[in-house]
PDB file of C-alpha atoms in Angstrom:
ATOM      1  CA  MET L   1       2.748 -17.155 -15.385  1.00 94.00           C
ATOM      2  CA  GLN L   2       1.181 -13.806 -14.063  1.00 96.00           C
ATOM      3  CA  ASN L   3       0.675 -13.341 -10.097  1.00 98.00           C
ATOM      4  CA  ILE L   4      -1.192 -11.080  -8.301  1.00 98.00           C
ATOM      5  CA  LEU L   5       0.520  -8.458  -5.548  1.00 98.00           C
ATOM      6  CA  SER L   6      -1.537  -6.650  -2.307  1.00 98.00           C
ATOM      7  CA  ILE L   7      -0.401  -4.197  -0.111  1.00 98.00           C
ATOM      8  CA  ASP L   8      -2.857  -4.625   3.034  1.00 98.00           C
ATOM      9  CA  LEU L   9      -1.897  -1.137   4.341  1.00 98.00           C
ATOM     10  CA  ASP L  10      -2.494  -0.201   7.740  1.00 96.00           C
ATOM     11  CA  SER L  11      -0.468   1.265  10.134  1.00 94.00           C
ATOM     12  CA  VAL L  12       2.645  -1.181  12.687  1.00 90.00           C
ATOM     13  CA  ALA L  13      -0.153   0.505  15.013  1.00 90.00           C
ATOM     14  CA  HIS L  14      -2.777  -1.813  13.609  1.00 91.00           C
ATOM     15  CA  MET L  15      -0.076  -4.697  13.791  1.00 84.00           C
ATOM     16  CA  ASP L  16      -3.156  -5.363  17.575  1.00 79.00           C
ATOM     17  CA  VAL L  17      -6.547  -5.928  16.253  1.00 76.00           C
ATOM     18  CA  ASP L  18      -7.103  -5.743  19.768  1.00 77.00           C
ATOM     19  CA  ASN L  19      -5.886  -1.940  20.395  1.00 79.00           C
ATOM     20  CA  GLN L  20      -8.152  -0.493  22.394  1.00 83.00           C
ATOM     21  CA  GLU L  21      -6.575   3.027  21.651  1.00 90.00           C
ATOM     22  CA  THR L  22      -8.127   5.655  19.438  1.00 93.00           C
ATOM     23  CA  SER L  23      -7.402   7.332  15.374  1.00 93.00           C
ATOM     24  CA  ALA L  24      -5.107  10.026  16.381  1.00 94.00           C
ATOM     25  CA  GLN L  25      -3.336   7.445  19.450  1.00 93.00           C
ATOM     26  CA  LYS L  26      -2.714   4.698  17.666  1.00 93.00           C
ATOM     27  CA  LYS L  27      -1.430   7.762  14.097  1.00 94.00           C
ATOM     28  CA  LYS L  28       0.809   9.058  17.458  1.00 93.00           C
ATOM     29  CA  LYS L  29       2.332   5.356  17.956  1.00 90.00           C
ATOM     30  CA  ASP L  30       3.139   5.627  13.715  1.00 92.00           C
ATOM     31  CA  ASN L  31       4.684   8.356  13.890  1.00 93.00           C
ATOM     32  CA  GLY L  32       4.941   8.825  10.252  1.00 94.00           C
ATOM     33  CA  HIS L  33       6.463   5.544   9.719  1.00 95.00           C
ATOM     34  CA  LEU L  34       3.637   4.466   7.282  1.00 97.00           C
ATOM     35  CA  ILE L  35       4.311   8.010   4.788  1.00 97.00           C
ATOM     36  CA  LYS L  36       7.948   5.886   4.254  1.00 97.00           C
ATOM     37  CA  ALA L  37       6.898   3.200   4.103  1.00 97.00           C
ATOM     38  CA  ALA L  38       4.267   3.388   1.728  1.00 98.00           C
ATOM     39  CA  ASP L  39       6.992   5.721   0.027  1.00 98.00           C
ATOM     40  CA  CYS L  40       9.061   2.912  -0.255  1.00 97.00           C
ATOM     41  CA  ILE L  41       7.090   0.469  -1.276  1.00 98.00           C
ATOM     42  CA  LEU L  42       5.580   3.683  -4.289  1.00 98.00           C
ATOM     43  CA  ASP L  43       9.044   3.185  -5.940  1.00 98.00           C
ATOM     44  CA  THR L  44      10.425  -0.410  -5.640  1.00 98.00           C
ATOM     45  CA  LEU L  45       6.642  -0.591  -7.914  1.00 98.00           C
ATOM     46  CA  GLU L  46       7.946   1.929 -10.096  1.00 98.00           C
ATOM     47  CA  ARG L  47      11.191   0.853 -10.683  1.00 98.00           C
ATOM     48  CA  LYS L  48       9.663  -2.976 -11.178  1.00 98.00           C
ATOM     49  CA  ASN L  49       6.810  -1.897 -13.396  1.00 98.00           C
ATOM     50  CA  THR L  50       4.925  -2.594 -11.223  1.00 98.00           C
ATOM     51  CA  LYS L  51       0.920  -2.377 -10.096  1.00 98.00           C
ATOM     52  CA  ALA L  52      -0.220  -3.507  -6.960  1.00 98.00           C
ATOM     53  CA  THR L  53      -3.799  -3.028  -5.519  1.00 98.00           C
ATOM     54  CA  PHE L  54      -3.579  -1.493  -1.616  1.00 98.00           C
ATOM     55  CA  PHE L  55      -5.985  -2.564   0.304  1.00 98.00           C
ATOM     56  CA  ILE L  56      -5.935   0.550   2.612  1.00 98.00           C
ATOM     57  CA  VAL L  57      -7.038   1.006   6.347  1.00 98.00           C
ATOM     58  CA  ALA L  58      -9.632   3.911   5.870  1.00 98.00           C
ATOM     59  CA  GLU L  59      -8.570   5.069   9.439  1.00 97.00           C
ATOM     60  CA  VAL L  60      -5.161   6.287   7.383  1.00 97.00           C
ATOM     61  CA  TYR L  61      -6.931   8.543   4.601  1.00 98.00           C
ATOM     62  CA  ASP L  62      -8.364  10.234   8.195  1.00 97.00           C
ATOM     63  CA  TRP L  63      -4.471  10.783   8.836  1.00 97.00           C
ATOM     64  CA  HIS L  64      -2.595  10.854   5.114  1.00 97.00           C
ATOM     65  CA  PRO L  65      -5.804  11.599   2.840  1.00 98.00           C
ATOM     66  CA  GLU L  66      -2.429  12.773   0.032  1.00 98.00           C
ATOM     67  CA  LEU L  67      -0.322   8.986   0.588  1.00 98.00           C
ATOM     68  CA  ILE L  68      -4.341   7.944  -1.166  1.00 98.00           C
ATOM     69  CA  GLU L  69      -4.739  10.281  -3.078  1.00 98.00           C
ATOM     70  CA  LYS L  70      -0.800   9.034  -4.035  1.00 98.00           C
ATOM     71  CA  ILE L  71      -1.006   5.376  -4.315  1.00 98.00           C
ATOM     72  CA  GLN L  72      -4.381   6.097  -6.939  1.00 98.00           C
ATOM     73  CA  GLU L  73      -2.575   8.593  -8.821  1.00 98.00           C
ATOM     74  CA  LYS L  74       0.540   5.985  -9.709  1.00 98.00           C
ATOM     75  CA  GLY L  75      -1.636   3.449 -11.230  1.00 98.00           C
ATOM     76  CA  HIS L  76      -2.384   1.758  -8.761  1.00 98.00           C
ATOM     77  CA  GLU L  77      -6.097  -0.470  -6.965  1.00 98.00           C
ATOM     78  CA  ILE L  78      -7.089   0.989  -3.914  1.00 98.00           C
ATOM     79  CA  GLY L  79      -9.260  -2.049  -1.863  1.00 98.00           C
ATOM     80  CA  PHE L  80     -10.296  -1.203   1.857  1.00 98.00           C
ATOM     81  CA  HIS L  81      -9.321  -2.960   4.813  1.00 98.00           C
ATOM     82  CA  SER L  82     -11.976  -2.160   6.763  1.00 98.00           C
ATOM     83  CA  TYR L  83     -11.882   1.719   8.967  1.00 97.00           C
ATOM     84  CA  SER L  84     -10.169   1.067  12.411  1.00 96.00           C
ATOM     85  CA  HIS L  85      -7.873  -2.658  11.451  1.00 96.00           C
ATOM     86  CA  THR L  86     -10.595  -4.868  13.941  1.00 95.00           C
ATOM     87  CA  ARG L  87     -11.480  -7.636  14.028  1.00 94.00           C
ATOM     88  CA  LEU L  88     -14.955  -8.661  12.380  1.00 96.00           C
ATOM     89  CA  LEU L  89     -15.942 -11.208  14.350  1.00 95.00           C
ATOM     90  CA  ASN L  90     -19.944 -10.862  13.580  1.00 96.00           C
ATOM     91  CA  LYS L  91     -21.608  -8.940  10.013  1.00 96.00           C
ATOM     92  CA  ASP L  92     -22.175  -6.206  12.500  1.00 97.00           C
ATOM     93  CA  ILE L  93     -19.093  -4.487  13.419  1.00 97.00           C
ATOM     94  CA  LEU L  94     -18.504  -5.248  10.032  1.00 98.00           C
ATOM     95  CA  ILE L  95     -21.448  -2.859   8.847  1.00 98.00           C
ATOM     96  CA  ASP L  96     -20.367  -0.424  12.146  1.00 98.00           C
ATOM     97  CA  GLU L  97     -16.386   0.092   9.706  1.00 98.00           C
ATOM     98  CA  LEU L  98     -18.049   0.313   6.886  1.00 98.00           C
ATOM     99  CA  LYS L  99     -20.434   3.675   8.439  1.00 98.00           C
ATOM    100  CA  LYS L 100     -16.680   4.832   9.291  1.00 98.00           C
ATOM    101  CA  SER L 101     -15.613   4.562   5.940  1.00 98.00           C
ATOM    102  CA  SER L 102     -17.847   6.087   4.302  1.00 97.00           C
ATOM    103  CA  LYS L 103     -15.695   9.648   3.290  1.00 97.00           C
ATOM    104  CA  PHE L 104     -13.616   6.652   2.043  1.00 98.00           C
ATOM    105  CA  ILE L 105     -15.902   4.349  -0.187  1.00 98.00           C
ATOM    106  CA  LYS L 106     -17.474   7.679  -1.115  1.00 97.00           C
ATOM    107  CA  LYS L 107     -13.782   8.566  -3.156  1.00 98.00           C
ATOM    108  CA  PHE L 108     -11.796   5.855  -3.923  1.00 98.00           C
ATOM    109  CA  LYS L 109     -15.175   3.462  -5.152  1.00 98.00           C
ATOM    110  CA  PRO L 110     -13.155   0.356  -3.490  1.00 98.00           C
ATOM    111  CA  ARG L 111     -14.348  -2.823  -5.973  1.00 98.00           C
ATOM    112  CA  GLY L 112     -12.296  -4.978  -3.938  1.00 98.00           C
ATOM    113  CA  PHE L 113     -12.659  -6.299   0.059  1.00 98.00           C
ATOM    114  CA  ARG L 114      -9.504  -8.049   1.848  1.00 98.00           C
ATOM    115  CA  ALA L 115     -10.458  -8.829   6.082  1.00 98.00           C
ATOM    116  CA  PRO L 116      -8.437  -7.189   8.513  1.00 96.00           C
ATOM    117  CA  GLN L 117      -5.831 -10.646   9.664  1.00 94.00           C
ATOM    118  CA  ILE L 118      -8.441 -12.686   6.804  1.00 96.00           C
ATOM    119  CA  PHE L 119     -11.435 -12.808   9.704  1.00 96.00           C
ATOM    120  CA  LEU L 120     -14.631 -12.794   7.474  1.00 97.00           C
ATOM    121  CA  THR L 121     -17.473 -14.667   8.287  1.00 97.00           C
ATOM    122  CA  ALA L 122     -19.861 -15.891   5.631  1.00 96.00           C
ATOM    123  CA  ASP L 123     -22.498 -13.515   6.161  1.00 96.00           C
ATOM    124  CA  SER L 124     -20.923 -10.562   5.842  1.00 97.00           C
ATOM    125  CA  PHE L 125     -20.763 -11.252   1.418  1.00 98.00           C
ATOM    126  CA  SER L 126     -24.242 -10.245   1.710  1.00 97.00           C
ATOM    127  CA  ILE L 127     -22.876  -7.184   3.607  1.00 98.00           C
ATOM    128  CA  LEU L 128     -20.123  -6.043   0.717  1.00 98.00           C
ATOM    129  CA  GLU L 129     -22.330  -7.232  -2.129  1.00 97.00           C
ATOM    130  CA  LYS L 130     -24.899  -4.323  -1.071  1.00 97.00           C
ATOM    131  CA  HIS L 131     -21.691  -2.194  -0.725  1.00 97.00           C
ATOM    132  CA  GLY L 132     -21.092  -2.106  -4.361  1.00 97.00           C
ATOM    133  CA  PHE L 133     -18.106  -4.571  -4.046  1.00 98.00           C
ATOM    134  CA  GLU L 134     -17.406  -7.258  -6.847  1.00 98.00           C
ATOM    135  CA  TYR L 135     -14.502  -9.369  -5.224  1.00 98.00           C
ATOM    136  CA  ASP L 136     -12.821 -10.450  -1.522  1.00 98.00           C
ATOM    137  CA  SER L 137      -9.648 -11.628  -0.743  1.00 98.00           C
ATOM    138  CA  SER L 138     -10.588 -12.580   2.955  1.00 97.00           C
ATOM    139  CA  SER L 139      -9.484 -17.056   2.967  1.00 96.00           C
ATOM    140  CA  TYR L 140      -6.888 -19.081   2.032  1.00 96.00           C
ATOM    141  CA  GLY L 141      -6.581 -21.965  -0.211  1.00 94.00           C
ATOM    142  CA  ASN L 142      -5.971 -23.166  -3.693  1.00 93.00           C
ATOM    143  CA  PHE L 143      -6.795 -21.126  -7.250  1.00 95.00           C
ATOM    144  CA  LYS L 144      -8.821 -24.464  -8.176  1.00 91.00           C
ATOM    145  CA  ASP L 145     -11.085 -22.599  -4.998  1.00 89.00           C
ATOM    146  CA  VAL L 146     -11.213 -19.025  -6.415  1.00 96.00           C
ATOM    147  CA  ARG L 147     -16.010 -19.444  -6.521  1.00 95.00           C
ATOM    148  CA  LYS L 148     -18.729 -16.656  -6.334  1.00 96.00           C
ATOM    149  CA  ILE L 149     -20.393 -16.074  -3.617  1.00 96.00           C
ATOM    150  CA  GLY L 150     -23.672 -14.043  -4.170  1.00 96.00           C
ATOM    151  CA  LYS L 151     -22.559 -11.661  -6.178  1.00 96.00           C
ATOM    152  CA  ILE L 152     -18.732 -11.485  -4.607  1.00 98.00           C
ATOM    153  CA  LEU L 153     -15.846 -13.440  -6.304  1.00 98.00           C
ATOM    154  CA  GLU L 154     -13.883 -14.660  -3.881  1.00 97.00           C
ATOM    155  CA  ILE L 155      -9.817 -15.057  -4.565  1.00 98.00           C
ATOM    156  CA  PRO L 156      -8.073 -17.133  -1.346  1.00 97.00           C
ATOM    157  CA  VAL L 157      -4.449 -16.132  -1.042  1.00 98.00           C
ATOM    158  CA  SER L 158      -2.649 -18.715  -2.041  1.00 97.00           C
ATOM    159  CA  PHE L 159      -1.979 -21.628  -0.300  1.00 96.00           C
ATOM    160  CA  ILE L 160       0.006 -25.031  -0.785  1.00 94.00           C
ATOM    161  CA  SER L 161      -1.926 -28.032   0.792  1.00 91.00           C
ATOM    162  CA  TYR L 162      -0.237 -31.466   2.272  1.00 89.00           C
ATOM    163  CA  SER L 163      -2.961 -33.845   0.737  1.00 80.00           C
ATOM    164  CA  LYS L 164      -5.397 -33.512  -2.884  1.00 73.00           C
ATOM    165  CA  ASN L 165      -8.135 -33.682  -0.306  1.00 67.00           C
ATOM    166  CA  LYS L 166     -11.053 -31.294  -0.825  1.00 62.00           C
ATOM    167  CA  GLN L 167     -10.264 -28.271   0.911  1.00 63.00           C
ATOM    168  CA  ASP L 168     -12.148 -26.536   3.576  1.00 65.00           C
ATOM    169  CA  THR L 169     -13.957 -23.690   1.787  1.00 69.00           C
ATOM    170  CA  ASP L 170     -15.737 -22.622   5.148  1.00 84.00           C
ATOM    171  CA  PHE L 171     -15.674 -19.256   6.904  1.00 93.00           C
ATOM    172  CA  PRO L 172     -14.203 -17.484   8.317  1.00 91.00           C
ATOM    173  CA  LYS L 173     -10.596 -19.210   7.117  1.00 87.00           C
ATOM    174  CA  PRO L 174      -8.141 -17.383   8.859  1.00 88.00           C
ATOM    175  CA  LEU L 175      -4.397 -18.374   9.246  1.00 86.00           C
ATOM    176  CA  ASN L 176      -4.339 -20.701  12.307  1.00 87.00           C
ATOM    177  CA  PHE L 177      -3.268 -23.854  13.366  1.00 85.00           C
ATOM    178  CA  ARG L 178      -6.333 -25.564  12.293  1.00 87.00           C
ATOM    179  CA  LEU L 179      -4.835 -24.084   8.654  1.00 89.00           C
ATOM    180  CA  ILE L 180      -0.762 -24.995   8.950  1.00 89.00           C
ATOM    181  CA  LYS L 181      -2.427 -28.399   9.447  1.00 90.00           C
ATOM    182  CA  ASN L 182      -3.602 -28.823   6.001  1.00 90.00           C
ATOM    183  CA  GLY L 183      -0.262 -27.021   4.342  1.00 93.00           C
ATOM    184  CA  ILE L 184       0.961 -23.736   3.831  1.00 94.00           C
ATOM    185  CA  PRO L 185      -0.446 -20.574   3.186  1.00 95.00           C
ATOM    186  CA  ILE L 186       2.647 -19.174   1.592  1.00 96.00           C
ATOM    187  CA  GLY L 187       0.518 -15.928   0.321  1.00 97.00           C
ATOM    188  CA  SER L 188       0.690 -14.628   3.693  1.00 97.00           C
ATOM    189  CA  GLY L 189       2.505 -11.484   4.293  1.00 96.00           C
ATOM    190  CA  TYR L 190       3.623 -14.263   8.005  1.00 94.00           C
ATOM    191  CA  PHE L 191       5.085 -16.560   5.889  1.00 95.00           C
ATOM    192  CA  ILE L 192       7.403 -14.593   3.431  1.00 96.00           C
ATOM    193  CA  GLY L 193       8.924 -12.780   6.653  1.00 96.00           C
ATOM    194  CA  LEU L 194       9.311 -16.700   7.621  1.00 95.00           C
ATOM    195  CA  PHE L 195      10.508 -18.184   4.690  1.00 96.00           C
ATOM    196  CA  GLY L 196      12.070 -15.095   2.825  1.00 97.00           C
ATOM    197  CA  LYS L 197      13.540 -16.188  -1.212  1.00 97.00           C
ATOM    198  CA  SER L 198      13.135 -19.917   0.118  1.00 97.00           C
ATOM    199  CA  ASN L 199       9.763 -19.038  -0.874  1.00 96.00           C
ATOM    200  CA  PHE L 200      10.598 -18.913  -4.350  1.00 98.00           C
ATOM    201  CA  SER L 201      10.890 -21.924  -4.583  1.00 97.00           C
ATOM    202  CA  PHE L 202       7.032 -22.896  -3.869  1.00 96.00           C
ATOM    203  CA  ILE L 203       6.099 -19.569  -5.779  1.00 97.00           C
ATOM    204  CA  ARG L 204       7.429 -21.654  -8.196  1.00 97.00           C
ATOM    205  CA  ARG L 205       6.262 -25.186  -7.723  1.00 95.00           C
ATOM    206  CA  LEU L 206       2.263 -22.999  -7.828  1.00 96.00           C
ATOM    207  CA  ASN L 207       3.050 -21.250 -11.317  1.00 97.00           C
ATOM    208  CA  LYS L 208       3.955 -24.609 -12.396  1.00 96.00           C
ATOM    209  CA  THR L 209      -0.675 -24.357 -13.104  1.00 95.00           C
ATOM    210  CA  SER L 210      -1.803 -21.229 -10.984  1.00 97.00           C
ATOM    211  CA  PRO L 211      -1.243 -17.717 -10.237  1.00 98.00           C
ATOM    212  CA  TYR L 212       0.757 -16.752  -6.484  1.00 98.00           C
ATOM    213  CA  VAL L 213      -1.788 -14.080  -4.451  1.00 98.00           C
ATOM    214  CA  MET L 214      -0.147 -12.746  -1.979  1.00 98.00           C
ATOM    215  CA  PHE L 215      -0.149  -9.540   0.525  1.00 98.00           C
ATOM    216  CA  ILE L 216       2.853  -8.146   2.319  1.00 98.00           C
ATOM    217  CA  HIS L 217       3.021  -5.176   4.753  1.00 97.00           C
ATOM    218  CA  PRO L 218       4.400  -1.899   4.914  1.00 97.00           C
ATOM    219  CA  TRP L 219       5.796  -2.613   7.910  1.00 94.00           C
ATOM    220  CA  GLN L 220       7.931  -5.903   7.034  1.00 96.00           C
ATOM    221  CA  ILE L 221       9.692  -3.704   3.794  1.00 96.00           C
ATOM    222  CA  LEU L 222      10.842  -0.809   6.221  1.00 95.00           C
ATOM    223  CA  LYS L 223      11.500  -1.278   9.963  1.00 88.00           C
ATOM    224  CA  PRO L 224       9.959   1.094  12.132  1.00 86.00           C
ATOM    225  CA  ASN L 225      12.281   2.106  14.804  1.00 80.00           C
ATOM    226  CA  LEU L 226      10.622   0.811  17.816  1.00 74.00           C
ATOM    227  CA  SER L 227      12.423   0.535  20.888  1.00 71.00           C
ATOM    228  CA  LYS L 228      14.241  -3.311  22.203  1.00 71.00           C
ATOM    229  CA  SER L 229      11.660  -3.224  24.336  1.00 72.00           C
ATOM    230  CA  TYR L 230       8.192  -2.572  22.235  1.00 71.00           C
ATOM    231  CA  TYR L 231       9.743  -5.095  20.287  1.00 70.00           C
ATOM    232  CA  LEU L 232      10.253  -8.008  23.485  1.00 72.00           C
ATOM    233  CA  LYS L 233       6.889  -7.198  25.298  1.00 73.00           C
ATOM    234  CA  GLU L 234       5.100  -8.377  21.882  1.00 71.00           C
ATOM    235  CA  ALA L 235       7.597 -11.178  21.512  1.00 69.00           C
ATOM    236  CA  LEU L 236       5.909 -11.687  25.594  1.00 73.00           C
ATOM    237  CA  LYS L 237       2.638 -11.792  23.822  1.00 72.00           C
ATOM    238  CA  ASN L 238       2.868 -14.075  21.040  1.00 72.00           C
ATOM    239  CA  PRO L 239       6.704 -15.181  20.470  1.00 69.00           C
ATOM    240  CA  LEU L 240       4.407 -16.393  17.226  1.00 72.00           C
ATOM    241  CA  ILE L 241       4.746 -12.599  15.537  1.00 80.00           C
ATOM    242  CA  ALA L 242       8.759 -12.557  15.291  1.00 83.00           C
ATOM    243  CA  PRO L 243       8.792 -13.619  11.124  1.00 89.00           C
ATOM    244  CA  TYR L 244       6.669  -9.800  10.729  1.00 88.00           C
ATOM    245  CA  TYR L 245       9.358  -7.620  12.921  1.00 85.00           C
ATOM    246  CA  ILE L 246      11.890  -9.179   9.472  1.00 91.00           C
ATOM    247  CA  ASN L 247      13.614  -6.599   7.357  1.00 94.00           C
ATOM    248  CA  ARG L 248      11.930  -8.264   3.924  1.00 97.00           C
ATOM    249  CA  LYS L 249      12.512  -5.399   1.038  1.00 97.00           C
ATOM    250  CA  LYS L 250      15.621  -6.626  -0.364  1.00 97.00           C
ATOM    251  CA  VAL L 251      12.830  -9.856  -0.594  1.00 98.00           C
ATOM    252  CA  PHE L 252      10.592  -8.223  -2.435  1.00 98.00           C
ATOM    253  CA  GLU L 253      12.784  -6.306  -4.134  1.00 98.00           C
ATOM    254  CA  SER L 254      13.987  -9.946  -5.549  1.00 98.00           C
ATOM    255  CA  MET L 255      10.485 -11.491  -5.488  1.00 98.00           C
ATOM    256  CA  LEU L 256       8.994  -8.766  -8.488  1.00 98.00           C
ATOM    257  CA  ASP L 257      12.318  -9.305 -10.332  1.00 98.00           C
ATOM    258  CA  LYS L 258      11.803 -12.678 -10.833  1.00 98.00           C
ATOM    259  CA  PHE L 259       8.177 -13.030 -10.788  1.00 98.00           C
ATOM    260  CA  GLU L 260       5.274 -11.376 -13.346  1.00 98.00           C
ATOM    261  CA  PHE L 261       2.869  -9.222 -10.610  1.00 98.00           C
ATOM    262  CA  THR L 262      -0.547  -6.936 -12.132  1.00 98.00           C
ATOM    263  CA  SER L 263      -3.249  -6.287  -9.328  1.00 98.00           C
ATOM    264  CA  PHE L 264      -6.385  -7.890  -8.391  1.00 98.00           C
ATOM    265  CA  LYS L 265      -8.526  -5.218 -11.144  1.00 98.00           C
ATOM    266  CA  ASP L 266      -6.591  -5.837 -13.592  1.00 98.00           C
ATOM    267  CA  TYR L 267      -5.820 -10.126 -13.325  1.00 98.00           C
ATOM    268  CA  ILE L 268      -9.876 -10.267 -13.367  1.00 97.00           C
ATOM    269  CA  LYS L 269     -10.948  -8.077 -16.454  1.00 96.00           C
ATOM    270  CA  ASN L 270      -7.799 -10.029 -18.182  1.00 95.00           C
ATOM    271  CA  ASN L 271      -8.200 -13.622 -16.986  1.00 95.00           C
ATOM    272  CA  LEU L 272     -11.836 -13.630 -14.550  1.00 91.00           C
ATOM    273  CA  VAL L 273     -13.765 -12.454 -17.221  1.00 76.00           C
ATOM    274  CA  ASP L 274     -16.074 -15.763 -16.860  1.00 76.00           C
ATOM    275  CA  PHE L 275     -17.807 -15.066 -13.375  1.00 74.00           C
TER     276      PHE L 275
END
């Protein structure tokens, strides 16, 4: 079974979507970590002969244009992940993020979109369509829930429900307690962090009938060199964030060994031509 692999290319400085720091301040906080982490991921993908979709925070292109160009030169798909990794609470915020990203969008012409924290409002799809996007992956759900919203193909991140009842397909559909009450969003970087290799059993179960759609972050592959006081401060703010701080490089490598992955672009081309 061919599965879909994506990297949400945002910095550790973007983990807090309510961060009000300037772009320069966030770049300073990142301190070059994103380049090292991205290079580690690219090396791993090359060794495993695997292509992926990189959903890029366009602000990162302003910091390190050569990094995004390198990702594309390696044959990976470039997608869009907003400009500043802010929560898209309404379509006006999305429009502003698109305007700020005009240079990035003009150069790379991304066809895929993922909203930060998988939070996208229903009225945003017409905006994405207007800007030339063809697919989105900003929800959690079963693969049978793949559908078109307007002209946008919505491909949810993998979710295993506790029951066979019809799933809620309304937007926004982020990772929250309401979602977890109904199932496990196994494609989330959070749950890859939480379960590690135990997640493989869920993938095998899913692959009996459908592909596994997943994402992971650079700072889950290469742990940033941050102080213990920083981690403590973040844990006090949100104790549930702890799984994100676990290094999952070995899990990532093992996953690529045991399962077949490809990019969104290639999966759509080869398997979803009827949409």
